Amino acid sequence: MTGLYGIIGHPLAHSLSPLVHNWGFSRFGIDSRYEAWDTPPEGLAAFMDLLRQTPIQGLSVTIPHKTPVMGYADAVTDLGREVGAVNTLYWRGQVLWAENTDVEGFCRPLIEAADIPDTALVLGAGGAARAAVVGLKRLGLTRIGVTGRTPEKAAALAWEFELDSVGWEARAGFLAGLLVNATPMGMSGRYEALSPFPAEALRAGQVVYDLVYNPRVTRFVAEATAAGARIVSGLDMFLYQAIEQFRLWTGRVLPVEELRPLLEKALYGAA
Ligand code: NAP
């Protein structure tokens, strides 16, 4: 029987996940398909019933379900609990597990960039910031600051993970070897003209990790490049979280060098 996988979230219009996973199934000759199921918050309970009856063999989970879906799994990994959010459901026997592969997705591109700095500032205090913070802690950074436009949210995140809480207006003064953009600032559309960090405070040798990957070169990345910073790609974060999902479902590792051009073509129109 053809295996069934998919993603739930709301809205889901621009998800690249079906492209990645359907490519993976055909790449490895696996008789399965991956669909996008736009599911508003009030539809989550019914969807999770359906998942067990159908059954659906694996599920990607995105906004707004990453935290609520944990209550429908049989077990949540330690990492999922630490982040407080999951993006992947998979079966081991009769047990439906919930995992967070965003942390692995976040860490892998940094590890590959080598020379990870000791200090970091995470710009933003939402879900992606949580995954980034957990990843940075696992990578052993000695000092991590977090800042956001809503001070209470940044302060709460800082308190929960024992980080430095940095005022939004004071962010340029926090000396960090690594800057992580975990806000939508710079994203194509209404945020495109924005950057989360003042250009004049960027320094040569800094590492800049922009989780926003559309457009290919955000304002933050352009200004950081001009300042002589090293860039880590948010598209690679997306790629590696998807690769880890696929591995949990199938045991196969999608080749990143084949996958990256596929996504670049879909996103930017050229490899
Ligand atoms: P989220 O939970 O909604 O959090 C967004 C954060 O950005 C919040 O701290 C929010 O502040 C802040 N923010 C929103 N608009 C802002 C603005 N105009 N100026 C300053 N701060 C602003 O979203 P998320 O899931 O963390 O995602 C954040 C971004 O990361 C997304 O836009 C996405 O592009 C990117 N992302 C990338 C990947 C990847 O694989 N590369 C994965 C996940 C996310 P308030 O709370 O005050 O609104």
CSV table of C-alpha atoms and ligand atoms in Angstrom, one decimal:
chain,number,residue,atom,x,y,z
A,1,MET,CA,0.0,0.0,0.0
A,2,THR,CA,1.3,3.5,-0.9
A,3,GLY,CA,2.6,5.2,2.2
A,4,LEU,CA,1.0,8.5,3.2
A,5,TYR,CA,2.8,11.5,4.7
A,6,GLY,CA,2.2,15.2,4.9
A,7,ILE,CA,2.3,18.6,6.6
A,8,ILE,CA,-0.3,20.4,8.7
A,9,GLY,CA,-0.3,24.1,9.4
A,10,HIS,CA,-2.3,27.2,8.7
A,11,PRO,CA,-1.8,28.9,6.3
A,12,LEU,CA,0.2,26.5,4.2
A,13,ALA,CA,0.2,28.0,0.7
A,14,HIS,CA,4.0,28.3,0.2
A,15,SER,CA,5.3,25.2,1.9
A,16,LEU,CA,8.3,23.7,0.2
A,17,SER,CA,8.0,20.4,2.2
A,18,PRO,CA,5.9,18.5,-0.4
A,19,LEU,CA,8.6,19.2,-3.0
A,20,VAL,CA,11.4,18.0,-0.7
A,21,HIS,CA,9.7,14.8,0.5
A,22,ASN,CA,8.1,13.7,-2.7
A,23,TRP,CA,11.4,14.2,-4.4
A,24,GLY,CA,13.0,12.0,-1.6
A,25,PHE,CA,10.4,9.3,-2.1
A,26,SER,CA,11.1,9.1,-5.8
A,27,ARG,CA,14.9,9.5,-5.3
A,28,PHE,CA,14.9,6.3,-3.2
A,29,GLY,CA,12.1,4.5,-5.0
A,30,ILE,CA,9.8,4.5,-1.9
A,31,ASP,CA,6.1,4.0,-2.7
A,32,SER,CA,4.8,6.9,-0.7
A,33,ARG,CA,3.4,10.4,-1.2
A,34,TYR,CA,3.4,13.6,0.8
A,35,GLU,CA,0.6,16.1,0.9
A,36,ALA,CA,-0.2,19.5,2.3
A,37,TRP,CA,-3.2,19.6,4.7
A,38,ASP,CA,-4.1,23.1,5.6
A,39,THR,CA,-5.5,22.7,9.1
A,40,PRO,CA,-6.8,25.7,11.2
A,41,PRO,CA,-6.4,25.4,15.0
A,42,GLU,CA,-10.0,24.2,15.5
A,43,GLY,CA,-9.4,21.3,13.1
A,44,LEU,CA,-6.3,19.9,14.9
A,45,ALA,CA,-8.2,17.4,17.1
A,46,ALA,CA,-10.2,15.9,14.2
A,47,PHE,CA,-7.0,15.7,12.1
A,48,MET,CA,-5.2,13.8,14.8
A,49,ASP,CA,-8.0,11.2,15.0
A,50,LEU,CA,-7.7,10.8,11.3
A,51,LEU,CA,-4.0,10.4,11.5
A,52,ARG,CA,-4.4,7.3,13.7
A,53,GLN,CA,-7.3,5.8,11.7
A,54,THR,CA,-5.9,6.3,8.2
A,55,PRO,CA,-3.1,5.8,9.2
A,56,ILE,CA,-0.7,8.5,8.2
A,57,GLN,CA,2.9,7.3,8.6
A,58,GLY,CA,4.6,10.6,9.2
A,59,LEU,CA,3.7,14.2,9.7
A,60,SER,CA,5.4,17.6,9.5
A,61,VAL,CA,3.9,20.2,11.8
A,62,THR,CA,4.2,23.9,11.4
A,63,ILE,CA,2.6,27.1,12.8
A,64,PRO,CA,0.2,27.2,14.7
A,65,HIS,CA,0.3,23.6,15.8
A,66,LYS,CA,3.9,23.1,16.9
A,67,THR,CA,3.1,23.2,20.6
A,68,PRO,CA,-0.5,22.0,20.8
A,69,VAL,CA,0.2,18.9,18.7
A,70,MET,CA,2.5,17.6,21.5
A,71,GLY,CA,-0.7,16.8,23.5
A,72,TYR,CA,-1.8,14.3,20.8
A,73,ALA,CA,1.4,12.3,20.6
A,74,ASP,CA,2.0,9.2,22.7
A,75,ALA,CA,5.6,10.3,23.5
A,76,VAL,CA,7.6,13.5,23.2
A,77,THR,CA,11.4,13.3,22.9
A,78,ASP,CA,13.6,15.1,25.5
A,79,LEU,CA,14.6,17.6,22.8
A,80,GLY,CA,10.9,18.3,21.9
A,81,ARG,CA,10.2,18.9,25.6
A,82,GLU,CA,13.2,21.2,26.0
A,83,VAL,CA,12.2,23.4,23.1
A,84,GLY,CA,8.5,23.2,24.0
A,85,ALA,CA,7.5,22.7,20.4
A,86,VAL,CA,7.8,19.9,17.8
A,87,ASN,CA,7.7,19.8,14.0
A,88,THR,CA,7.7,16.0,13.3
A,89,LEU,CA,5.5,13.1,14.2
A,90,TYR,CA,6.7,9.5,13.5
A,91,TRP,CA,5.8,6.0,14.5
A,92,ARG,CA,8.0,3.5,16.3
A,93,GLY,CA,5.8,0.4,16.4
A,94,GLN,CA,2.5,1.5,17.8
A,95,VAL,CA,3.9,4.5,19.5
A,96,LEU,CA,3.4,8.0,17.9
A,97,TRP,CA,6.5,10.1,18.8
A,98,ALA,CA,6.9,13.9,18.5
A,99,GLU,CA,10.3,15.3,17.8
A,100,ASN,CA,11.8,18.7,17.0
A,101,THR,CA,14.1,18.6,14.0
A,102,ASP,CA,14.4,22.4,13.8
A,103,VAL,CA,17.2,22.3,16.3
A,104,GLU,CA,19.2,19.8,14.2
A,105,GLY,CA,18.4,21.9,11.2
A,106,PHE,CA,19.6,25.0,13.0
A,107,CYS,CA,22.9,23.4,14.2
A,108,ARG,CA,24.1,21.6,11.1
A,109,PRO,CA,24.8,24.7,8.9
A,110,LEU,CA,26.6,26.3,11.8
A,111,ILE,CA,28.7,23.2,12.5
A,112,GLU,CA,29.6,23.1,8.8
A,113,ALA,CA,30.6,26.8,8.8
A,114,ALA,CA,33.2,25.7,11.5
A,115,ASP,CA,34.7,28.1,14.1
A,116,ILE,CA,31.4,28.7,16.0
A,117,PRO,CA,31.8,31.8,18.1
A,118,ASP,CA,31.5,31.7,21.9
A,119,THR,CA,28.9,34.5,22.0
A,120,ALA,CA,25.6,34.9,20.2
A,121,LEU,CA,22.7,37.3,20.1
A,122,VAL,CA,19.3,35.9,19.0
A,123,LEU,CA,17.1,38.5,17.4
A,124,GLY,CA,13.5,37.6,18.0
A,125,ALA,CA,11.7,35.6,20.7
A,126,GLY,CA,9.2,33.4,18.9
A,127,GLY,CA,9.3,29.7,18.0
A,128,ALA,CA,12.3,29.8,15.7
A,129,ALA,CA,14.2,31.7,18.4
A,130,ARG,CA,13.5,28.9,20.9
A,131,ALA,CA,14.9,26.3,18.5
A,132,ALA,CA,18.0,28.5,18.0
A,133,VAL,CA,18.5,29.0,21.7
A,134,VAL,CA,18.3,25.3,22.4
A,135,GLY,CA,20.7,24.6,19.5
A,136,LEU,CA,23.2,27.2,20.7
A,137,LYS,CA,23.2,25.8,24.2
A,138,ARG,CA,23.8,22.3,22.8
A,139,LEU,CA,26.7,23.7,20.8
A,140,GLY,CA,28.2,25.0,24.0
A,141,LEU,CA,28.3,28.7,23.5
A,142,THR,CA,29.3,30.5,26.6
A,143,ARG,CA,27.2,33.6,26.4
A,144,ILE,CA,23.8,33.9,24.6
A,145,GLY,CA,21.7,37.0,24.5
A,146,VAL,CA,18.2,37.3,23.3
A,147,THR,CA,16.3,40.4,22.2
A,148,GLY,CA,12.9,41.2,20.7
A,149,ARG,CA,10.7,44.1,20.0
A,150,THR,CA,8.3,43.0,22.8
A,151,PRO,CA,10.6,43.2,25.8
A,152,GLU,CA,8.4,40.9,28.0
A,153,LYS,CA,8.7,38.0,25.5
A,154,ALA,CA,12.5,38.3,25.2
A,155,ALA,CA,12.8,38.6,29.0
A,156,ALA,CA,10.7,35.4,29.4
A,157,LEU,CA,12.7,33.5,27.0
A,158,ALA,CA,15.9,34.7,28.6
A,159,TRP,CA,14.7,33.7,32.0
A,160,GLU,CA,13.5,30.2,30.9
A,161,PHE,CA,16.8,29.3,29.2
A,162,GLU,CA,19.1,31.4,31.5
A,163,LEU,CA,20.3,33.8,28.8
A,164,ASP,CA,21.1,37.5,28.8
A,165,SER,CA,18.0,39.6,28.2
A,166,VAL,CA,19.0,42.4,25.9
A,167,GLY,CA,16.8,45.5,25.2
A,168,TRP,CA,15.8,45.9,21.6
A,169,GLU,CA,17.2,49.4,21.4
A,170,ALA,CA,20.4,48.2,23.1
A,171,ARG,CA,21.0,45.2,20.8
A,172,ALA,CA,23.8,46.9,18.7
A,173,GLY,CA,25.8,47.2,21.9
A,174,PHE,CA,25.8,43.5,22.9
A,175,LEU,CA,29.1,42.1,21.7
A,176,ALA,CA,28.3,38.9,19.9
A,177,GLY,CA,30.4,36.8,17.5
A,178,LEU,CA,27.2,35.3,16.1
A,179,LEU,CA,24.0,37.1,15.2
A,180,VAL,CA,20.9,35.1,14.5
A,181,ASN,CA,17.8,36.6,12.8
A,182,ALA,CA,14.8,34.8,14.1
A,183,THR,CA,12.3,37.5,13.1
A,184,PRO,CA,10.5,37.8,9.7
A,185,MET,CA,12.4,41.1,9.1
A,186,GLY,CA,13.8,40.9,5.5
A,187,MET,CA,11.3,38.3,4.3
A,188,SER,CA,10.0,39.0,0.8
A,189,GLY,CA,6.7,41.0,0.9
A,190,ARG,CA,6.0,43.5,3.5
A,191,TYR,CA,9.1,42.9,5.6
A,192,GLU,CA,11.6,42.9,2.7
A,193,ALA,CA,13.0,46.4,3.3
A,194,LEU,CA,13.7,45.7,7.0
A,195,SER,CA,16.8,44.4,8.7
A,196,PRO,CA,16.8,43.2,12.4
A,197,PHE,CA,20.3,44.8,13.1
A,198,PRO,CA,21.8,48.2,12.4
A,199,ALA,CA,24.2,48.0,9.5
A,200,GLU,CA,26.8,50.3,11.2
A,201,ALA,CA,27.1,47.9,14.1
A,202,LEU,CA,28.0,44.9,11.9
A,203,ARG,CA,31.7,43.8,12.1
A,204,ALA,CA,34.1,41.9,9.9
A,205,GLY,CA,34.6,38.4,11.1
A,206,GLN,CA,31.1,38.2,12.7
A,207,VAL,CA,29.0,35.2,11.8
A,208,VAL,CA,25.5,36.2,10.6
A,209,TYR,CA,22.8,33.5,10.4
A,210,ASP,CA,19.6,34.8,8.8
A,211,LEU,CA,16.8,32.2,9.2
A,212,VAL,CA,14.9,34.1,6.5
A,213,TYR,CA,15.9,32.6,3.1
A,214,ASN,CA,13.5,34.3,0.7
A,215,PRO,CA,14.8,36.5,-0.9
A,216,ARG,CA,18.1,34.7,-1.5
A,217,VAL,CA,19.9,37.8,-0.3
A,218,THR,CA,18.1,39.6,2.5
A,219,ARG,CA,18.9,43.2,3.5
A,220,PHE,CA,20.6,41.8,6.7
A,221,VAL,CA,22.7,39.4,4.6
A,222,ALA,CA,23.6,42.1,2.1
A,223,GLU,CA,24.7,44.5,4.8
A,224,ALA,CA,26.6,41.8,6.7
A,225,THR,CA,28.4,40.7,3.6
A,226,ALA,CA,29.4,44.3,2.9
A,227,ALA,CA,30.8,44.5,6.5
A,228,GLY,CA,32.9,41.4,6.0
A,229,ALA,CA,30.8,39.0,8.0
A,230,ARG,CA,30.5,35.3,7.3
A,231,ILE,CA,27.0,34.2,6.3
A,232,VAL,CA,25.2,31.0,7.4
A,233,SER,CA,22.2,30.1,5.2
A,234,GLY,CA,18.7,29.9,6.6
A,235,LEU,CA,17.8,27.8,3.5
A,236,ASP,CA,20.2,25.2,4.9
A,237,MET,CA,18.4,25.2,8.2
A,238,PHE,CA,15.2,24.4,6.3
A,239,LEU,CA,17.0,21.7,4.3
A,240,TYR,CA,18.5,20.0,7.3
A,241,GLN,CA,15.3,19.9,9.4
A,242,ALA,CA,13.6,18.2,6.4
A,243,ILE,CA,16.5,15.8,5.9
A,244,GLU,CA,16.2,14.8,9.6
A,245,GLN,CA,12.4,14.3,9.2
A,246,PHE,CA,12.9,12.1,6.2
A,247,ARG,CA,15.5,10.0,8.1
A,248,LEU,CA,13.1,9.5,11.0
A,249,TRP,CA,10.4,8.3,8.6
A,250,THR,CA,12.4,6.2,6.2
A,251,GLY,CA,15.9,5.7,7.6
A,252,ARG,CA,17.3,7.2,4.4
A,253,VAL,CA,19.4,10.4,4.3
A,254,LEU,CA,18.5,12.8,1.5
A,255,PRO,CA,21.7,14.1,-0.3
A,256,VAL,CA,21.9,17.8,0.5
A,257,GLU,CA,23.9,18.6,-2.6
A,258,GLU,CA,21.1,17.3,-4.8
A,259,LEU,CA,18.3,18.8,-2.7
A,260,ARG,CA,19.7,22.3,-2.4
A,261,PRO,CA,19.6,23.2,-6.1
A,262,LEU,CA,16.1,21.8,-6.4
A,263,LEU,CA,14.9,24.2,-3.7
A,264,GLU,CA,17.0,27.1,-5.0
A,265,LYS,CA,15.3,26.6,-8.4
A,266,ALA,CA,11.8,26.5,-6.8
A,267,LEU,CA,12.5,29.6,-4.6
A,268,TYR,CA,14.7,31.8,-6.7
A,269,GLY,CA,14.1,30.5,-10.2
A,270,ALA,CA,17.7,29.3,-10.8
A,271,ALA,CA,20.0,26.9,-9.2
B,1,NAP,P1,7.1,33.7,15.5
B,1,NAP,O1,7.0,32.6,16.5
B,1,NAP,O2,5.9,34.4,15.0
B,1,NAP,O3,8.1,34.8,16.1
B,1,NAP,C1,8.5,35.9,15.3
B,1,NAP,C2,9.4,36.8,16.1
B,1,NAP,O4,9.8,38.0,15.3
B,1,NAP,C3,8.8,37.4,17.4
B,1,NAP,O5,9.7,37.6,18.4
B,1,NAP,C4,8.2,38.7,16.9
B,1,NAP,O6,8.0,39.7,17.8
B,1,NAP,C5,9.3,39.2,15.9
B,1,NAP,N1,8.8,40.1,14.9
B,1,NAP,C6,7.8,39.9,14.0
B,1,NAP,N2,7.7,41.0,13.2
B,1,NAP,C7,8.6,41.8,13.6
B,1,NAP,C8,9.0,43.1,13.1
B,1,NAP,N3,8.4,43.7,12.1
B,1,NAP,N4,10.0,43.7,13.8
B,1,NAP,C9,10.7,43.2,14.8
B,1,NAP,N5,10.4,41.9,15.3
B,1,NAP,C10,9.4,41.3,14.7
B,1,NAP,O7,7.8,33.2,14.2
B,1,NAP,P2,9.0,32.1,14.1
B,1,NAP,O8,8.3,30.8,13.8
B,1,NAP,O9,9.8,32.3,15.3
B,1,NAP,O10,9.7,32.5,12.7
B,1,NAP,C11,10.5,33.6,12.7
B,1,NAP,C12,11.1,33.7,11.3
B,1,NAP,O11,12.1,32.7,11.2
B,1,NAP,C13,10.1,33.4,10.2
B,1,NAP,O12,9.7,34.6,9.6
B,1,NAP,C14,10.8,32.5,9.2
B,1,NAP,O13,11.1,33.2,8.0
B,1,NAP,C15,12.1,32.1,9.9
B,1,NAP,N6,12.2,30.6,10.1
B,1,NAP,C16,13.0,30.0,9.3
B,1,NAP,C17,13.2,28.7,9.4
B,1,NAP,C18,14.2,27.9,8.5
B,1,NAP,O14,14.1,26.7,8.4
B,1,NAP,N7,15.1,28.7,7.9
B,1,NAP,C19,12.5,27.9,10.4
B,1,NAP,C20,11.6,28.6,11.2
B,1,NAP,C21,11.4,30.0,11.0
B,1,NAP,P3,6.5,39.8,18.6
B,1,NAP,O15,6.4,38.6,19.4
B,1,NAP,O16,6.7,41.1,19.4
B,1,NAP,O17,5.5,39.9,17.5
